[in-house]
Coordinates of C-alpha atoms and ligand atoms in Angstrom, one line a residue:
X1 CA -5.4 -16.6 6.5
X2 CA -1.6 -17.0 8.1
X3 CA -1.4 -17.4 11.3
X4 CA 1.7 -15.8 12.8
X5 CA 3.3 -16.7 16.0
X6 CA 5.4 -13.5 17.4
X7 CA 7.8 -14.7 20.3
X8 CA 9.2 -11.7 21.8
X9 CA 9.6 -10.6 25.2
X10 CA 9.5 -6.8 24.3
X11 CA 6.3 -5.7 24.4
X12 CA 6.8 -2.2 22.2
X13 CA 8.9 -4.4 19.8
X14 CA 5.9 -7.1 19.6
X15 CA 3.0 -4.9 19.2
X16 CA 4.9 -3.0 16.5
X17 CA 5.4 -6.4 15.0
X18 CA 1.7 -7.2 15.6
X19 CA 0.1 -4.0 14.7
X20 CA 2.5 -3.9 11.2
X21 CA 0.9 -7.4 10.2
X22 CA -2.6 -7.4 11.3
X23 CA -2.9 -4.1 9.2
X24 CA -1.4 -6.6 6.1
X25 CA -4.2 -9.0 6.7
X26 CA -2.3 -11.8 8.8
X27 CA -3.6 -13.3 12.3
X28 CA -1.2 -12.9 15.2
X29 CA -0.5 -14.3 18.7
X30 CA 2.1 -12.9 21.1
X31 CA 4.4 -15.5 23.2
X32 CA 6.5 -13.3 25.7
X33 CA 8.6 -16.2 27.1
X34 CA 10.4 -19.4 26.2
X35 CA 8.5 -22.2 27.4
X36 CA 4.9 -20.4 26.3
X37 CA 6.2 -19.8 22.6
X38 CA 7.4 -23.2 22.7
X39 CA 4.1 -24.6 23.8
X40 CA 1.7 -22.3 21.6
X41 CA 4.0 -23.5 18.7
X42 CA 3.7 -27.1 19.2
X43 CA 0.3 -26.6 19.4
X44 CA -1.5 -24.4 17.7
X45 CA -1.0 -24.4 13.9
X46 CA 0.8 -21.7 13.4
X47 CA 2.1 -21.1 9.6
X48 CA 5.1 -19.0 10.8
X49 CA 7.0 -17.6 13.9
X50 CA 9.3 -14.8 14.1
X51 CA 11.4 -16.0 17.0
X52 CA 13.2 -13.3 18.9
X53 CA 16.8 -14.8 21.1
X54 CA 16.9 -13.5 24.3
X55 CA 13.9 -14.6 25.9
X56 CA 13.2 -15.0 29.4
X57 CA 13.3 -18.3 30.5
X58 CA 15.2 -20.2 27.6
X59 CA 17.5 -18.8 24.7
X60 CA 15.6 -18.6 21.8
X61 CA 17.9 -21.1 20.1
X62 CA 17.1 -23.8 22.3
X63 CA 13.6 -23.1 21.9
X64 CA 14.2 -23.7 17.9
X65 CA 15.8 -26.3 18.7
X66 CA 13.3 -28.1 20.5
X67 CA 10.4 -26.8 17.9
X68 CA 13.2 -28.8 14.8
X69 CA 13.8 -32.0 17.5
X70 CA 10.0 -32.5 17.6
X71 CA 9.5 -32.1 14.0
X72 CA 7.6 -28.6 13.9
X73 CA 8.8 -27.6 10.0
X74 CA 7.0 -24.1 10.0
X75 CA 9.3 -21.5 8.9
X76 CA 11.0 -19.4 11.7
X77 CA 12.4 -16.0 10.8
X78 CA 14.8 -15.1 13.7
X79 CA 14.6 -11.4 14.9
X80 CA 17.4 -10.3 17.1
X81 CA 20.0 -7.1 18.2
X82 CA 22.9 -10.4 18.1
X83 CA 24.5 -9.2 14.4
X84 CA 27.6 -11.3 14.7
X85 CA 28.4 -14.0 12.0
X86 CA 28.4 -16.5 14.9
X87 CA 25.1 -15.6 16.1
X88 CA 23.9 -16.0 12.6
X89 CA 25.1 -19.5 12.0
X90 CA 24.4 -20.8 15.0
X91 CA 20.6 -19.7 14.2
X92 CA 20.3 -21.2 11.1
X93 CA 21.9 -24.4 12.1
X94 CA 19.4 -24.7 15.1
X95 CA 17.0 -24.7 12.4
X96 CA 15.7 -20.8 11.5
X97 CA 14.9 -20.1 7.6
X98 CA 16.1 -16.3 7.9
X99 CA 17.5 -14.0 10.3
X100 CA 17.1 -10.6 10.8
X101 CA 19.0 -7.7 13.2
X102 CA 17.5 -5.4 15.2
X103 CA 17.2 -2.1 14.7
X104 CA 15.2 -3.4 11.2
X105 CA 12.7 -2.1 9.2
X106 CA 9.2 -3.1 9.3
X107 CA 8.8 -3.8 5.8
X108 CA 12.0 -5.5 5.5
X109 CA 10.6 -7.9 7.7
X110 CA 7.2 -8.0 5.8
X111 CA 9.2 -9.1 2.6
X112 CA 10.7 -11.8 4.7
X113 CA 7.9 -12.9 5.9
X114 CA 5.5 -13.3 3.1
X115 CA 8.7 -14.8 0.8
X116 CA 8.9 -17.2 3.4
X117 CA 5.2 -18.2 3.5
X118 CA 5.0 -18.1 -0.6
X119 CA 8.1 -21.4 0.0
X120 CA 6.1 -23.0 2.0
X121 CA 2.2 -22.5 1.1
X122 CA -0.4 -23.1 -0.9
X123 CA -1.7 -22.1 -4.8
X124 CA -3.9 -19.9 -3.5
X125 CA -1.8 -18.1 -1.9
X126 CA 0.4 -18.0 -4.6
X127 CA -2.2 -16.3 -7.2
X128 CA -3.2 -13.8 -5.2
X129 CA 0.6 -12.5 -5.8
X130 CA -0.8 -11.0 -9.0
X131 CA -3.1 -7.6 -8.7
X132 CA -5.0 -6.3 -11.4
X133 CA -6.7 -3.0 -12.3
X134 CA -7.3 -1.1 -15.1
X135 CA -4.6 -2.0 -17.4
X136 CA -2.1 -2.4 -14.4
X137 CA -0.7 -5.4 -13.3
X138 CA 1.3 -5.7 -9.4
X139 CA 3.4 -8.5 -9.3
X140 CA 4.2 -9.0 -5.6
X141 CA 6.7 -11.9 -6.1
X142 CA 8.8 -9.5 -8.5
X143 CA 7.8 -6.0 -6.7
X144 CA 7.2 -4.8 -10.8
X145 CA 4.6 -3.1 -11.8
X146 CA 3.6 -3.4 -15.5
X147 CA 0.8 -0.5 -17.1
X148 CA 0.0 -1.7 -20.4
X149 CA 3.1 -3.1 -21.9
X150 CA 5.6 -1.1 -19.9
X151 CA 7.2 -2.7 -16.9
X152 CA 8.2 -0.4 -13.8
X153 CA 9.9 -0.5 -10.5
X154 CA 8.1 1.4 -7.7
X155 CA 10.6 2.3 -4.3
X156 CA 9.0 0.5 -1.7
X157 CA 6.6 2.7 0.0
X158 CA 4.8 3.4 -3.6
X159 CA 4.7 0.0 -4.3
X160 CA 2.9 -0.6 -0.3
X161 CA 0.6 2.1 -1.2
X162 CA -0.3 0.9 -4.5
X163 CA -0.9 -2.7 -3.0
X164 CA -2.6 -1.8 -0.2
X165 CA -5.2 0.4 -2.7
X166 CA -4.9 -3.2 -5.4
X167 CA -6.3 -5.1 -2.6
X168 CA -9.3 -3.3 -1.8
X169 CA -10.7 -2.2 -5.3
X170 CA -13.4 0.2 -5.4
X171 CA -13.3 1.0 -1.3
X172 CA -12.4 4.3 -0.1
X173 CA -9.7 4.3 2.3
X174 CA -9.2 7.7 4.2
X175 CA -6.0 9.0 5.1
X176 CA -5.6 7.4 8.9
X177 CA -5.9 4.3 7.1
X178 CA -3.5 4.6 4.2
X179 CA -0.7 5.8 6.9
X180 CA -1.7 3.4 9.0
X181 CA -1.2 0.4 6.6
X182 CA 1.4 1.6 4.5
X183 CA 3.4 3.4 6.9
X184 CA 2.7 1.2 9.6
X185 CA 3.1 3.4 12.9
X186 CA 0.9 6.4 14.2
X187 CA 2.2 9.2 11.7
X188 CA 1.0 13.0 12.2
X189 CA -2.5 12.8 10.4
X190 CA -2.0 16.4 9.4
X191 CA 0.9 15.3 7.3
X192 CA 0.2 15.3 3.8
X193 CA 2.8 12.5 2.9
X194 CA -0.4 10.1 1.8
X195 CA -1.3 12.9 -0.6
X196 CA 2.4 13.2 -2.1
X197 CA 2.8 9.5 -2.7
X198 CA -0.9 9.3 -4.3
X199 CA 0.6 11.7 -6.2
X200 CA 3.6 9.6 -7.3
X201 CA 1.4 6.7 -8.1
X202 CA -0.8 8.9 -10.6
X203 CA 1.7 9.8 -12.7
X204 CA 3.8 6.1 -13.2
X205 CA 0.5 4.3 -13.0
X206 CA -2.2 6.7 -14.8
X207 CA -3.9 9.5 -13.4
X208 CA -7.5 7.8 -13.6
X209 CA -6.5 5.3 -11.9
X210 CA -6.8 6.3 -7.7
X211 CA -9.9 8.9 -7.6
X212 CA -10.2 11.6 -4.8
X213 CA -13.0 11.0 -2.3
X214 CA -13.2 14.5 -1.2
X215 CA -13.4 14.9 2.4
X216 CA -12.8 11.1 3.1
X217 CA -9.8 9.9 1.1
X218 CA -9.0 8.0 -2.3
X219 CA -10.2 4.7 -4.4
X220 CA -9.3 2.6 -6.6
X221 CA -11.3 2.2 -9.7
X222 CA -12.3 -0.8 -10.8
Ligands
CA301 CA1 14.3 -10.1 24.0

């Protein structure tokens, strides 16, 4: 399991952050100031830290800077409103592996984070980036999908949806929980937008493939 270490003063920002991973199956801790995430990161064993700038206490470049002086090599992905060229130089010479501006995109960040862990991390890790049912196959270092001989591209959300149902073969997941992982915030659980994209998914990936629970939600046969 990756451990994440989230330092961000912001406390709707961080549990967005947190909520968004947890529901992707990662372990998070929240450092709200400098000298705590600098501390928890020296100590703790993380395997990542998104590392937000304007922290109280200390500049969040400083703090990278110390984490790089005493030889902590984790990747950092910086996460910050400062969208000048400047800023972003000045990041990755104190150290950071990426860098990304506020407003962003959850799964933009999501992306970066797990290409980030597949640089630095283990085998196993790396074969689980292949999924397999039926006579589908999710690559999630490619984001293609092949059914049978044909290789497609999914927009993202399908192919979140499509993962999210790869990784839990044969369990029903209802509704709440589909919009919960795939869209990642609360979402009006009278909206049929799950039901849509399930949709989608049948026809470019078989319509056998994701069954109707009635009542409950969908699963994936295996
Ligand atoms: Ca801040």
């Amino acid at each position: 399991m990756n451990r994440i270490l989230i330092a961000e003063d912001e406390p709707r920002i961080a549990a967005f952050i947190e909520k968004g991973l947890r529901s992707h199956g990662f372990t998070t801790t929240v450092a709200a100031d400098a000298d705590s995430a600098t501390n928890m990161a020296l100590s703790s064993g993380f395997d990542l830290m998104i590392l937000d700038l304007g922290l109280p206490g200390k500049d969040g470049l400083n703090v990278l800077e110390e984490l790089r002086g005493q030889g902590e090599n984790f990747p950092v992905i910086i996460l910050t409103a400062r969208d000048d060229i400047q800023d972003k130089i000045a990041g990755f010479e104190a150290g950071a592996d990426d860098y990304v501006t506020k407003p962003f995109r959850f799964e933009e960040l999501l992306v970066r984070v797990k290409a980030r862990l597949r640089h630095s991390t283990s085998r196993q890790v790396v074969e689980e980036m292949v999924l397999k049912a039926g006579n589908v196959v999710l690559d999630l270092r490619s984001r293609k999908v092949k059914v049978g001989q044909n290789t497609i591209e999914l927009p993202a959300r399908e192919f979140t949806l499509a993962e999210t149902f790869f990784r839990h073969p044969g369990q029903v997941l209802s509704r709440e929980q589909l919009l919960d992982r795939v869209w990642g915030y609360d979402y009006d659980p009278s909206s049929n937008i799950v039901d849509v994209y399930v949709g989608y998914l049948r026809k470019k990936l078989g319509s056998k493939l994701i069954e109707t629970v009635r009542g409950i939600g969908y699963r994936l046969r295996n």
